[in-house]
JSON list of C-alpha atoms in Angstrom, two decimals:
[
{"chain": "U", "resi": 223, "resn": "ASP", "atom": "CA", "xyz": [89.02, 92.80, 120.64]},
{"chain": "U", "resi": 224, "resn": "ILE", "atom": "CA", "xyz": [91.64, 90.15, 121.35]},
{"chain": "U", "resi": 225, "resn": "GLN", "atom": "CA", "xyz": [95.18, 91.44, 120.84]},
{"chain": "U", "resi": 226, "resn": "MET", "atom": "CA", "xyz": [97.83, 89.07, 119.55]},
{"chain": "U", "resi": 227, "resn": "THR", "atom": "CA", "xyz": [101.54, 89.56, 120.08]},
{"chain": "U", "resi": 228, "resn": "GLN", "atom": "CA", "xyz": [104.47, 87.59, 118.69]},
{"chain": "U", "resi": 229, "resn": "SER", "atom": "CA", "xyz": [108.09, 87.26, 119.61]},
{"chain": "U", "resi": 230, "resn": "PRO", "atom": "CA", "xyz": [110.62, 87.66, 118.32]},
{"chain": "U", "resi": 231, "resn": "SER", "atom": "CA", "xyz": [109.71, 90.07, 115.54]},
{"chain": "U", "resi": 232, "resn": "SER", "atom": "CA", "xyz": [112.52, 88.62, 113.49]},
{"chain": "U", "resi": 233, "resn": "VAL", "atom": "CA", "xyz": [115.03, 85.80, 113.79]},
{"chain": "U", "resi": 234, "resn": "SER", "atom": "CA", "xyz": [118.09, 84.94, 111.76]},
{"chain": "U", "resi": 235, "resn": "ALA", "atom": "CA", "xyz": [118.74, 81.26, 111.38]},
{"chain": "U", "resi": 236, "resn": "SER", "atom": "CA", "xyz": [120.63, 78.76, 109.27]},
{"chain": "U", "resi": 237, "resn": "VAL", "atom": "CA", "xyz": [119.43, 75.77, 107.31]},
{"chain": "U", "resi": 238, "resn": "GLY", "atom": "CA", "xyz": [119.09, 72.90, 109.74]},
{"chain": "U", "resi": 239, "resn": "ASP", "atom": "CA", "xyz": [118.43, 75.08, 112.77]},
{"chain": "U", "resi": 240, "resn": "ARG", "atom": "CA", "xyz": [115.50, 74.80, 115.13]},
{"chain": "U", "resi": 241, "resn": "VAL", "atom": "CA", "xyz": [113.36, 77.94, 115.34]},
{"chain": "U", "resi": 242, "resn": "THR", "atom": "CA", "xyz": [110.67, 78.69, 117.91]},
{"chain": "U", "resi": 243, "resn": "ILE", "atom": "CA", "xyz": [108.16, 81.52, 117.59]},
{"chain": "U", "resi": 244, "resn": "THR", "atom": "CA", "xyz": [105.91, 82.57, 120.43]},
{"chain": "U", "resi": 245, "resn": "CYS", "atom": "CA", "xyz": [102.41, 83.99, 120.15]},
{"chain": "U", "resi": 246, "resn": "ARG", "atom": "CA", "xyz": [100.43, 85.43, 123.04]},
{"chain": "U", "resi": 247, "resn": "ALA", "atom": "CA", "xyz": [96.75, 86.35, 123.21]},
{"chain": "U", "resi": 248, "resn": "SER", "atom": "CA", "xyz": [95.40, 89.13, 125.41]},
{"chain": "U", "resi": 249, "resn": "GLN", "atom": "CA", "xyz": [92.78, 86.75, 126.81]},
{"chain": "U", "resi": 250, "resn": "ASP", "atom": "CA", "xyz": [92.10, 83.05, 127.00]},
{"chain": "U", "resi": 251, "resn": "ILE", "atom": "CA", "xyz": [91.41, 81.65, 123.51]},
{"chain": "U", "resi": 252, "resn": "SER", "atom": "CA", "xyz": [91.58, 77.97, 124.47]},
{"chain": "U", "resi": 253, "resn": "ARG", "atom": "CA", "xyz": [93.09, 76.30, 121.40]},
{"chain": "U", "resi": 254, "resn": "TRP", "atom": "CA", "xyz": [91.49, 78.61, 118.85]},
{"chain": "U", "resi": 255, "resn": "LEU", "atom": "CA", "xyz": [94.76, 79.52, 117.21]},
{"chain": "U", "resi": 256, "resn": "ALA", "atom": "CA", "xyz": [96.08, 79.18, 113.68]},
{"chain": "U", "resi": 257, "resn": "TRP", "atom": "CA", "xyz": [99.51, 79.76, 112.15]},
{"chain": "U", "resi": 258, "resn": "TYR", "atom": "CA", "xyz": [100.29, 81.02, 108.65]},
{"chain": "U", "resi": 259, "resn": "GLN", "atom": "CA", "xyz": [103.39, 81.29, 106.52]},
{"chain": "U", "resi": 260, "resn": "GLN", "atom": "CA", "xyz": [103.77, 84.11, 104.02]},
{"chain": "U", "resi": 261, "resn": "LYS", "atom": "CA", "xyz": [106.50, 84.58, 101.46]},
{"chain": "U", "resi": 262, "resn": "PRO", "atom": "CA", "xyz": [107.16, 87.95, 99.78]},
{"chain": "U", "resi": 263, "resn": "GLY", "atom": "CA", "xyz": [104.56, 88.83, 97.17]},
{"chain": "U", "resi": 264, "resn": "LYS", "atom": "CA", "xyz": [102.48, 85.74, 97.93]},
{"chain": "U", "resi": 265, "resn": "ALA", "atom": "CA", "xyz": [99.29, 85.04, 99.79]},
{"chain": "U", "resi": 266, "resn": "PRO", "atom": "CA", "xyz": [99.52, 83.55, 103.28]},
{"chain": "U", "resi": 267, "resn": "LYS", "atom": "CA", "xyz": [99.37, 79.80, 103.61]},
{"chain": "U", "resi": 268, "resn": "LEU", "atom": "CA", "xyz": [97.64, 78.03, 106.50]},
{"chain": "U", "resi": 269, "resn": "LEU", "atom": "CA", "xyz": [100.14, 75.85, 108.38]},
{"chain": "U", "resi": 270, "resn": "MET", "atom": "CA", "xyz": [98.33, 74.82, 111.50]},
{"chain": "U", "resi": 271, "resn": "TYR", "atom": "CA", "xyz": [95.00, 75.16, 113.28]},
{"chain": "U", "resi": 272, "resn": "ASP", "atom": "CA", "xyz": [93.57, 74.15, 116.63]},
{"chain": "U", "resi": 273, "resn": "ALA", "atom": "CA", "xyz": [96.96, 75.23, 117.98]},
{"chain": "U", "resi": 274, "resn": "SER", "atom": "CA", "xyz": [98.72, 72.03, 117.00]},
{"chain": "U", "resi": 275, "resn": "THR", "atom": "CA", "xyz": [96.95, 70.33, 114.07]},
{"chain": "U", "resi": 276, "resn": "LEU", "atom": "CA", "xyz": [98.95, 70.40, 110.86]},
{"chain": "U", "resi": 277, "resn": "GLN", "atom": "CA", "xyz": [97.07, 71.48, 107.77]},
{"chain": "U", "resi": 278, "resn": "SER", "atom": "CA", "xyz": [97.09, 68.89, 105.03]},
{"chain": "U", "resi": 279, "resn": "GLY", "atom": "CA", "xyz": [100.33, 68.86, 103.08]},
{"chain": "U", "resi": 280, "resn": "VAL", "atom": "CA", "xyz": [102.38, 70.78, 105.64]},
{"chain": "U", "resi": 281, "resn": "PRO", "atom": "CA", "xyz": [105.68, 69.08, 106.51]},
{"chain": "U", "resi": 282, "resn": "SER", "atom": "CA", "xyz": [106.01, 67.46, 109.91]},
{"chain": "U", "resi": 283, "resn": "ARG", "atom": "CA", "xyz": [109.02, 69.61, 110.80]},
{"chain": "U", "resi": 284, "resn": "PHE", "atom": "CA", "xyz": [106.40, 72.21, 111.73]},
{"chain": "U", "resi": 285, "resn": "SER", "atom": "CA", "xyz": [104.76, 71.74, 115.11]},
{"chain": "U", "resi": 286, "resn": "GLY", "atom": "CA", "xyz": [102.61, 73.81, 117.40]},
{"chain": "U", "resi": 287, "resn": "SER", "atom": "CA", "xyz": [101.71, 73.80, 121.04]},
{"chain": "U", "resi": 288, "resn": "GLY", "atom": "CA", "xyz": [99.93, 75.79, 123.67]},
{"chain": "U", "resi": 289, "resn": "SER", "atom": "CA", "xyz": [96.49, 76.69, 124.93]},
{"chain": "U", "resi": 290, "resn": "GLY", "atom": "CA", "xyz": [94.89, 79.55, 126.77]},
{"chain": "U", "resi": 291, "resn": "THR", "atom": "CA", "xyz": [97.05, 82.58, 126.09]},
{"chain": "U", "resi": 292, "resn": "ASP", "atom": "CA", "xyz": [100.49, 81.22, 125.19]},
{"chain": "U", "resi": 293, "resn": "PHE", "atom": "CA", "xyz": [101.38, 79.35, 122.02]},
{"chain": "U", "resi": 294, "resn": "THR", "atom": "CA", "xyz": [104.47, 78.32, 120.13]},
{"chain": "U", "resi": 295, "resn": "LEU", "atom": "CA", "xyz": [105.32, 77.38, 116.57]},
{"chain": "U", "resi": 296, "resn": "THR", "atom": "CA", "xyz": [108.46, 75.32, 116.19]},
{"chain": "U", "resi": 297, "resn": "ILE", "atom": "CA", "xyz": [110.29, 74.55, 112.98]},
{"chain": "U", "resi": 298, "resn": "THR", "atom": "CA", "xyz": [112.84, 71.78, 113.37]},
{"chain": "U", "resi": 299, "resn": "ARG", "atom": "CA", "xyz": [115.61, 71.35, 110.79]},
{"chain": "U", "resi": 300, "resn": "LEU", "atom": "CA", "xyz": [114.89, 74.62, 108.98]},
{"chain": "U", "resi": 301, "resn": "GLN", "atom": "CA", "xyz": [114.80, 74.25, 105.20]},
{"chain": "U", "resi": 302, "resn": "PRO", "atom": "CA", "xyz": [115.54, 76.90, 102.54]},
{"chain": "U", "resi": 303, "resn": "GLU", "atom": "CA", "xyz": [111.85, 77.14, 101.67]},
{"chain": "U", "resi": 304, "resn": "ASP", "atom": "CA", "xyz": [110.97, 77.97, 105.30]},
{"chain": "U", "resi": 305, "resn": "PHE", "atom": "CA", "xyz": [112.45, 81.45, 105.18]},
{"chain": "U", "resi": 306, "resn": "ALA", "atom": "CA", "xyz": [109.31, 83.56, 105.37]},
{"chain": "U", "resi": 307, "resn": "THR", "atom": "CA", "xyz": [107.13, 85.57, 107.72]},
{"chain": "U", "resi": 308, "resn": "TYR", "atom": "CA", "xyz": [104.91, 83.69, 110.16]},
{"chain": "U", "resi": 309, "resn": "TYR", "atom": "CA", "xyz": [101.65, 84.97, 111.62]},
{"chain": "U", "resi": 310, "resn": "CYS", "atom": "CA", "xyz": [99.41, 83.65, 114.35]},
{"chain": "U", "resi": 311, "resn": "GLN", "atom": "CA", "xyz": [95.65, 84.29, 114.27]},
{"chain": "U", "resi": 312, "resn": "GLN", "atom": "CA", "xyz": [93.04, 83.87, 116.95]},
{"chain": "U", "resi": 313, "resn": "ALA", "atom": "CA", "xyz": [89.82, 82.18, 115.86]},
{"chain": "U", "resi": 314, "resn": "ASN", "atom": "CA", "xyz": [88.08, 82.50, 119.22]},
{"chain": "U", "resi": 315, "resn": "SER", "atom": "CA", "xyz": [85.96, 85.54, 118.47]},
{"chain": "U", "resi": 316, "resn": "ILE", "atom": "CA", "xyz": [85.19, 88.19, 115.89]},
{"chain": "U", "resi": 317, "resn": "PRO", "atom": "CA", "xyz": [87.00, 90.32, 114.94]},
{"chain": "U", "resi": 318, "resn": "PHE", "atom": "CA", "xyz": [89.56, 87.72, 114.02]},
{"chain": "U", "resi": 319, "resn": "THR", "atom": "CA", "xyz": [92.97, 89.16, 114.76]},
{"chain": "U", "resi": 320, "resn": "PHE", "atom": "CA", "xyz": [96.48, 88.35, 113.69]},
{"chain": "U", "resi": 321, "resn": "GLY", "atom": "CA", "xyz": [99.81, 88.73, 115.39]},
{"chain": "U", "resi": 322, "resn": "PRO", "atom": "CA", "xyz": [102.26, 91.26, 113.89]},
{"chain": "U", "resi": 323, "resn": "GLY", "atom": "CA", "xyz": [104.37, 88.55, 112.33]},
{"chain": "U", "resi": 324, "resn": "THR", "atom": "CA", "xyz": [107.80, 87.00, 112.81]},
{"chain": "U", "resi": 325, "resn": "LYS", "atom": "CA", "xyz": [110.24, 87.15, 109.94]},
{"chain": "U", "resi": 326, "resn": "VAL", "atom": "CA", "xyz": [112.60, 84.20, 109.67]},
{"chain": "U", "resi": 327, "resn": "ASP", "atom": "CA", "xyz": [115.56, 85.10, 107.53]},
{"chain": "U", "resi": 328, "resn": "ILE", "atom": "CA", "xyz": [118.86, 83.61, 106.59]},
{"chain": "U", "resi": 329, "resn": "LYS", "atom": "CA", "xyz": [121.77, 84.12, 108.95]},
{"chain": "G", "resi": 1276, "resn": "GLU", "atom": "CA", "xyz": [91.56, 73.26, 90.14]},
{"chain": "G", "resi": 1277, "resn": "VAL", "atom": "CA", "xyz": [90.57, 74.65, 93.50]},
{"chain": "G", "resi": 1278, "resn": "GLN", "atom": "CA", "xyz": [91.24, 78.37, 93.46]},
{"chain": "G", "resi": 1279, "resn": "LEU", "atom": "CA", "xyz": [90.13, 81.89, 94.30]},
{"chain": "G", "resi": 1280, "resn": "VAL", "atom": "CA", "xyz": [90.79, 84.74, 91.89]},
{"chain": "G", "resi": 1281, "resn": "GLU", "atom": "CA", "xyz": [90.32, 88.35, 92.95]},
{"chain": "G", "resi": 1282, "resn": "SER", "atom": "CA", "xyz": [89.81, 91.31, 90.66]},
{"chain": "G", "resi": 1283, "resn": "GLY", "atom": "CA", "xyz": [88.66, 94.90, 90.78]},
{"chain": "G", "resi": 1284, "resn": "GLY", "atom": "CA", "xyz": [91.56, 96.59, 92.53]},
{"chain": "G", "resi": 1285, "resn": "GLY", "atom": "CA", "xyz": [93.03, 99.85, 91.31]},
{"chain": "G", "resi": 1286, "resn": "LEU", "atom": "CA", "xyz": [93.84, 103.47, 92.06]},
{"chain": "G", "resi": 1287, "resn": "VAL", "atom": "CA", "xyz": [91.03, 105.55, 93.53]},
{"chain": "G", "resi": 1288, "resn": "LYS", "atom": "CA", "xyz": [90.87, 109.02, 95.08]},
{"chain": "G", "resi": 1289, "resn": "PRO", "atom": "CA", "xyz": [90.00, 109.50, 98.75]},
{"chain": "G", "resi": 1290, "resn": "GLY", "atom": "CA", "xyz": [86.26, 109.42, 99.17]},
{"chain": "G", "resi": 1291, "resn": "GLY", "atom": "CA", "xyz": [85.84, 107.24, 96.11]},
{"chain": "G", "resi": 1292, "resn": "SER", "atom": "CA", "xyz": [84.41, 103.76, 95.67]},
{"chain": "G", "resi": 1293, "resn": "LEU", "atom": "CA", "xyz": [85.60, 100.44, 94.37]},
{"chain": "G", "resi": 1294, "resn": "ARG", "atom": "CA", "xyz": [84.07, 96.98, 94.08]},
{"chain": "G", "resi": 1295, "resn": "LEU", "atom": "CA", "xyz": [86.24, 93.93, 94.50]},
{"chain": "G", "resi": 1296, "resn": "SER", "atom": "CA", "xyz": [85.27, 90.51, 93.20]},
{"chain": "G", "resi": 1297, "resn": "CYS", "atom": "CA", "xyz": [86.51, 87.03, 94.00]},
{"chain": "G", "resi": 1298, "resn": "GLU", "atom": "CA", "xyz": [85.63, 84.13, 91.76]},
{"chain": "G", "resi": 1299, "resn": "ALA", "atom": "CA", "xyz": [85.82, 80.62, 93.19]},
{"chain": "G", "resi": 1300, "resn": "SER", "atom": "CA", "xyz": [86.33, 77.37, 91.35]},
{"chain": "G", "resi": 1301, "resn": "GLY", "atom": "CA", "xyz": [86.90, 73.73, 92.14]},
{"chain": "G", "resi": 1302, "resn": "PHE", "atom": "CA", "xyz": [84.72, 73.47, 95.26]},
{"chain": "G", "resi": 1303, "resn": "THR", "atom": "CA", "xyz": [81.11, 73.86, 96.37]},
{"chain": "G", "resi": 1304, "resn": "PHE", "atom": "CA", "xyz": [81.20, 77.58, 97.02]},
{"chain": "G", "resi": 1305, "resn": "SER", "atom": "CA", "xyz": [77.91, 77.79, 98.91]},
{"chain": "G", "resi": 1306, "resn": "ASN", "atom": "CA", "xyz": [79.19, 75.38, 101.58]},
{"chain": "G", "resi": 1307, "resn": "TYR", "atom": "CA", "xyz": [81.83, 77.77, 102.84]},
{"chain": "G", "resi": 1308, "resn": "GLY", "atom": "CA", "xyz": [82.03, 81.01, 104.72]},
{"chain": "G", "resi": 1309, "resn": "MET", "atom": "CA", "xyz": [84.13, 83.56, 102.90]},
{"chain": "G", "resi": 1310, "resn": "ASN", "atom": "CA", "xyz": [86.19, 86.48, 104.10]},
{"chain": "G", "resi": 1311, "resn": "TRP", "atom": "CA", "xyz": [88.22, 89.46, 103.00]},
{"chain": "G", "resi": 1312, "resn": "VAL", "atom": "CA", "xyz": [91.63, 89.99, 104.61]},
{"chain": "G", "resi": 1313, "resn": "ARG", "atom": "CA", "xyz": [93.89, 92.90, 103.73]},
{"chain": "G", "resi": 1314, "resn": "GLN", "atom": "CA", "xyz": [97.54, 93.75, 104.06]},
{"chain": "G", "resi": 1315, "resn": "ALA", "atom": "CA", "xyz": [98.81, 97.31, 103.92]},
{"chain": "G", "resi": 1316, "resn": "PRO", "atom": "CA", "xyz": [102.21, 97.79, 102.26]},
{"chain": "G", "resi": 1317, "resn": "GLY", "atom": "CA", "xyz": [104.92, 96.36, 104.47]},
{"chain": "G", "resi": 1318, "resn": "LYS", "atom": "CA", "xyz": [102.44, 95.58, 107.23]},
{"chain": "G", "resi": 1319, "resn": "GLY", "atom": "CA", "xyz": [100.70, 92.57, 108.73]},
{"chain": "G", "resi": 1320, "resn": "LEU", "atom": "CA", "xyz": [97.38, 90.91, 108.04]},
{"chain": "G", "resi": 1321, "resn": "GLU", "atom": "CA", "xyz": [94.06, 92.48, 108.96]},
{"chain": "G", "resi": 1322, "resn": "TRP", "atom": "CA", "xyz": [90.71, 90.74, 108.78]},
{"chain": "G", "resi": 1323, "resn": "VAL", "atom": "CA", "xyz": [88.16, 93.00, 107.08]},
{"chain": "G", "resi": 1324, "resn": "SER", "atom": "CA", "xyz": [84.86, 91.18, 106.72]},
{"chain": "G", "resi": 1325, "resn": "GLY", "atom": "CA", "xyz": [83.25, 87.78, 106.45]},
{"chain": "G", "resi": 1326, "resn": "LEU", "atom": "CA", "xyz": [79.96, 86.12, 105.72]},
{"chain": "G", "resi": 1327, "resn": "SER", "atom": "CA", "xyz": [78.47, 82.65, 105.98]},
{"chain": "G", "resi": 1328, "resn": "GLY", "atom": "CA", "xyz": [77.65, 80.37, 103.08]},
{"chain": "G", "resi": 1329, "resn": "SER", "atom": "CA", "xyz": [74.04, 81.48, 102.94]},
{"chain": "G", "resi": 1330, "resn": "SER", "atom": "CA", "xyz": [74.84, 85.12, 103.76]},
{"chain": "G", "resi": 1331, "resn": "SER", "atom": "CA", "xyz": [72.82, 84.77, 106.96]},
{"chain": "G", "resi": 1332, "resn": "TYR", "atom": "CA", "xyz": [75.71, 85.97, 109.07]},
{"chain": "G", "resi": 1333, "resn": "ILE", "atom": "CA", "xyz": [77.79, 88.99, 108.09]},
{"chain": "G", "resi": 1334, "resn": "TYR", "atom": "CA", "xyz": [80.60, 90.58, 110.06]},
{"chain": "G", "resi": 1335, "resn": "TYR", "atom": "CA", "xyz": [82.84, 93.61, 109.68]},
{"chain": "G", "resi": 1336, "resn": "ALA", "atom": "CA", "xyz": [85.92, 94.99, 111.33]},
{"chain": "G", "resi": 1337, "resn": "ASP", "atom": "CA", "xyz": [85.26, 98.29, 113.07]},
{"chain": "G", "resi": 1338, "resn": "ALA", "atom": "CA", "xyz": [87.68, 100.02, 110.69]},
{"chain": "G", "resi": 1339, "resn": "VAL", "atom": "CA", "xyz": [85.37, 99.42, 107.70]},
{"chain": "G", "resi": 1340, "resn": "LYS", "atom": "CA", "xyz": [81.92, 99.15, 109.27]},
{"chain": "G", "resi": 1341, "resn": "GLY", "atom": "CA", "xyz": [79.46, 101.46, 107.56]},
{"chain": "G", "resi": 1342, "resn": "ARG", "atom": "CA", "xyz": [81.75, 101.97, 104.56]},
{"chain": "G", "resi": 1343, "resn": "PHE", "atom": "CA", "xyz": [82.27, 98.46, 103.16]},
{"chain": "G", "resi": 1344, "resn": "THR", "atom": "CA", "xyz": [79.64, 95.91, 102.21]},
{"chain": "G", "resi": 1345, "resn": "ILE", "atom": "CA", "xyz": [80.38, 92.23, 101.71]},
{"chain": "G", "resi": 1346, "resn": "SER", "atom": "CA", "xyz": [78.11, 90.05, 99.60]},
{"chain": "G", "resi": 1347, "resn": "ARG", "atom": "CA", "xyz": [78.12, 86.85, 97.60]},
{"chain": "G", "resi": 1348, "resn": "ASP", "atom": "CA", "xyz": [76.34, 85.25, 94.68]},
{"chain": "G", "resi": 1349, "resn": "ASN", "atom": "CA", "xyz": [76.46, 81.49, 95.13]},
{"chain": "G", "resi": 1350, "resn": "ALA", "atom": "CA", "xyz": [75.07, 80.85, 91.63]},
{"chain": "G", "resi": 1351, "resn": "LYS", "atom": "CA", "xyz": [78.03, 82.75, 90.21]},
{"chain": "G", "resi": 1352, "resn": "LYS", "atom": "CA", "xyz": [80.44, 81.33, 92.82]},
{"chain": "G", "resi": 1353, "resn": "SER", "atom": "CA", "xyz": [81.53, 84.86, 93.56]},
{"chain": "G", "resi": 1354, "resn": "LEU", "atom": "CA", "xyz": [82.31, 87.01, 96.57]},
{"chain": "G", "resi": 1355, "resn": "TYR", "atom": "CA", "xyz": [82.23, 90.80, 96.52]},
{"chain": "G", "resi": 1356, "resn": "LEU", "atom": "CA", "xyz": [83.40, 93.74, 98.59]},
{"chain": "G", "resi": 1357, "resn": "GLN", "atom": "CA", "xyz": [81.83, 97.12, 97.88]},
{"chain": "G", "resi": 1358, "resn": "MET", "atom": "CA", "xyz": [84.12, 99.77, 99.30]},
{"chain": "G", "resi": 1359, "resn": "ASN", "atom": "CA", "xyz": [82.80, 103.31, 99.69]},
{"chain": "G", "resi": 1360, "resn": "SER", "atom": "CA", "xyz": [84.23, 106.46, 101.29]},
{"chain": "G", "resi": 1361, "resn": "LEU", "atom": "CA", "xyz": [87.72, 105.12, 100.78]},
{"chain": "G", "resi": 1362, "resn": "ARG", "atom": "CA", "xyz": [90.59, 106.51, 102.82]},
{"chain": "G", "resi": 1363, "resn": "ALA", "atom": "CA", "xyz": [94.33, 106.46, 102.42]},
{"chain": "G", "resi": 1364, "resn": "GLU", "atom": "CA", "xyz": [94.54, 103.89, 105.22]},
{"chain": "G", "resi": 1365, "resn": "ASP", "atom": "CA", "xyz": [92.48, 101.46, 103.13]},
{"chain": "G", "resi": 1366, "resn": "THR", "atom": "CA", "xyz": [95.43, 101.11, 100.76]},
{"chain": "G", "resi": 1367, "resn": "ALA", "atom": "CA", "xyz": [96.36, 97.44, 100.82]},
{"chain": "G", "resi": 1368, "resn": "VAL", "atom": "CA", "xyz": [96.39, 94.14, 99.03]},
{"chain": "G", "resi": 1369, "resn": "TYR", "atom": "CA", "xyz": [92.96, 92.61, 99.51]},
{"chain": "G", "resi": 1370, "resn": "TYR", "atom": "CA", "xyz": [92.73, 88.84, 99.70]},
{"chain": "G", "resi": 1371, "resn": "CYS", "atom": "CA", "xyz": [89.60, 86.75, 99.61]},
{"chain": "G", "resi": 1372, "resn": "ALA", "atom": "CA", "xyz": [89.89, 83.71, 101.82]},
{"chain": "G", "resi": 1373, "resn": "ARG", "atom": "CA", "xyz": [87.80, 80.62, 102.40]},
{"chain": "G", "resi": 1374, "resn": "LYS", "atom": "CA", "xyz": [86.99, 79.85, 106.00]},
{"chain": "G", "resi": 1375, "resn": "GLY", "atom": "CA", "xyz": [88.07, 76.46, 107.26]},
{"chain": "G", "resi": 1376, "resn": "PRO", "atom": "CA", "xyz": [89.04, 73.72, 107.66]},
{"chain": "G", "resi": 1377, "resn": "TYR", "atom": "CA", "xyz": [86.33, 71.36, 108.75]},
{"chain": "G", "resi": 1378, "resn": "TYR", "atom": "CA", "xyz": [87.72, 68.74, 111.12]},
{"chain": "G", "resi": 1379, "resn": "TYR", "atom": "CA", "xyz": [86.83, 66.14, 113.74]},
{"chain": "G", "resi": 1380, "resn": "ASP", "atom": "CA", "xyz": [87.56, 67.26, 117.27]},
{"chain": "G", "resi": 1381, "resn": "ASN", "atom": "CA", "xyz": [88.67, 64.99, 120.11]},
{"chain": "G", "resi": 1382, "resn": "SER", "atom": "CA", "xyz": [85.04, 64.12, 120.85]},
{"chain": "G", "resi": 1383, "resn": "GLY", "atom": "CA", "xyz": [84.41, 63.07, 117.26]},
{"chain": "G", "resi": 1384, "resn": "ASN", "atom": "CA", "xyz": [82.32, 66.12, 116.45]},
{"chain": "G", "resi": 1385, "resn": "TYR", "atom": "CA", "xyz": [82.62, 67.54, 112.94]},
{"chain": "G", "resi": 1386, "resn": "ARG", "atom": "CA", "xyz": [83.45, 71.18, 113.37]},
{"chain": "G", "resi": 1387, "resn": "LEU", "atom": "CA", "xyz": [84.55, 74.23, 111.46]},
{"chain": "G", "resi": 1388, "resn": "PHE", "atom": "CA", "xyz": [87.72, 75.96, 112.52]},
{"chain": "G", "resi": 1389, "resn": "ASP", "atom": "CA", "xyz": [87.58, 79.69, 111.87]},
{"chain": "G", "resi": 1390, "resn": "ALA", "atom": "CA", "xyz": [90.90, 79.91, 110.10]},
{"chain": "G", "resi": 1391, "resn": "PHE", "atom": "CA", "xyz": [91.51, 80.90, 106.49]},
{"chain": "G", "resi": 1392, "resn": "GLU", "atom": "CA", "xyz": [92.42, 77.71, 104.71]},
{"chain": "G", "resi": 1393, "resn": "MET", "atom": "CA", "xyz": [92.50, 78.95, 101.15]},
{"chain": "G", "resi": 1394, "resn": "TRP", "atom": "CA", "xyz": [93.51, 82.32, 99.75]},
{"chain": "G", "resi": 1395, "resn": "GLY", "atom": "CA", "xyz": [93.40, 84.12, 96.45]},
{"chain": "G", "resi": 1396, "resn": "GLN", "atom": "CA", "xyz": [96.41, 85.86, 94.99]},
{"chain": "G", "resi": 1397, "resn": "GLY", "atom": "CA", "xyz": [95.18, 89.27, 96.11]},
{"chain": "G", "resi": 1398, "resn": "THR", "atom": "CA", "xyz": [94.17, 92.48, 94.38]},
{"chain": "G", "resi": 1399, "resn": "THR", "atom": "CA", "xyz": [95.79, 95.83, 95.13]},
{"chain": "G", "resi": 1400, "resn": "VAL", "atom": "CA", "xyz": [93.79, 98.86, 96.18]},
{"chain": "G", "resi": 1401, "resn": "THR", "atom": "CA", "xyz": [95.54, 102.23, 96.30]},
{"chain": "G", "resi": 1402, "resn": "VAL", "atom": "CA", "xyz": [93.74, 105.23, 97.70]},
{"chain": "G", "resi": 1403, "resn": "SER", "atom": "CA", "xyz": [95.57, 108.41, 96.77]},
{"chain": "G", "resi": 1404, "resn": "SER", "atom": "CA", "xyz": [94.90, 111.82, 95.29]}
]
């Protein structure tokens, strides 16, 4: 199985800040990576797929990059509604696996 | 409205069984692979099982293989998860999720990305004596 790790596990930030989250796969997954946002008590929401393609309706302040084993999710100009937990997921092979999550909270 | 609505969760004793359902609306259900993803209390996301639109391809996580059975009824636009021999570690919110999206890659090929583009609200399963 492909193991996914994320760093940091949590980050405190202010509205307007730039936040970068890193995701690493235990083996090469090319660009088969997706990012999700989850708010407390809610289902996850797909933000990005193919490592850097924004899902329809997702604001352009979210961006992704990377390929192979190392990926990043960047949120520029953090907004109040962006405080949430973010997960990466590899879509390269079954079983699909998620990272442990990165919680972005208010400083 | 495009949505997925899960039901069937509840409290069950270890060793017991439960059947989850997910009803789809607003899209052509048979065109999409469907999955179950769970989240234990305070924990991250764990993919459980998935199947293709025609049920030709079915997959399970090792943690549930042999105990859980995924199925679908395209006429009823419904997805199911039969859970047997339940354990305390199966306690979680169970989400049904539609596989996707479809997209055009850099070569102009129409492809399916194996992400989870649409989720239900979840149903809670608690396994406890």
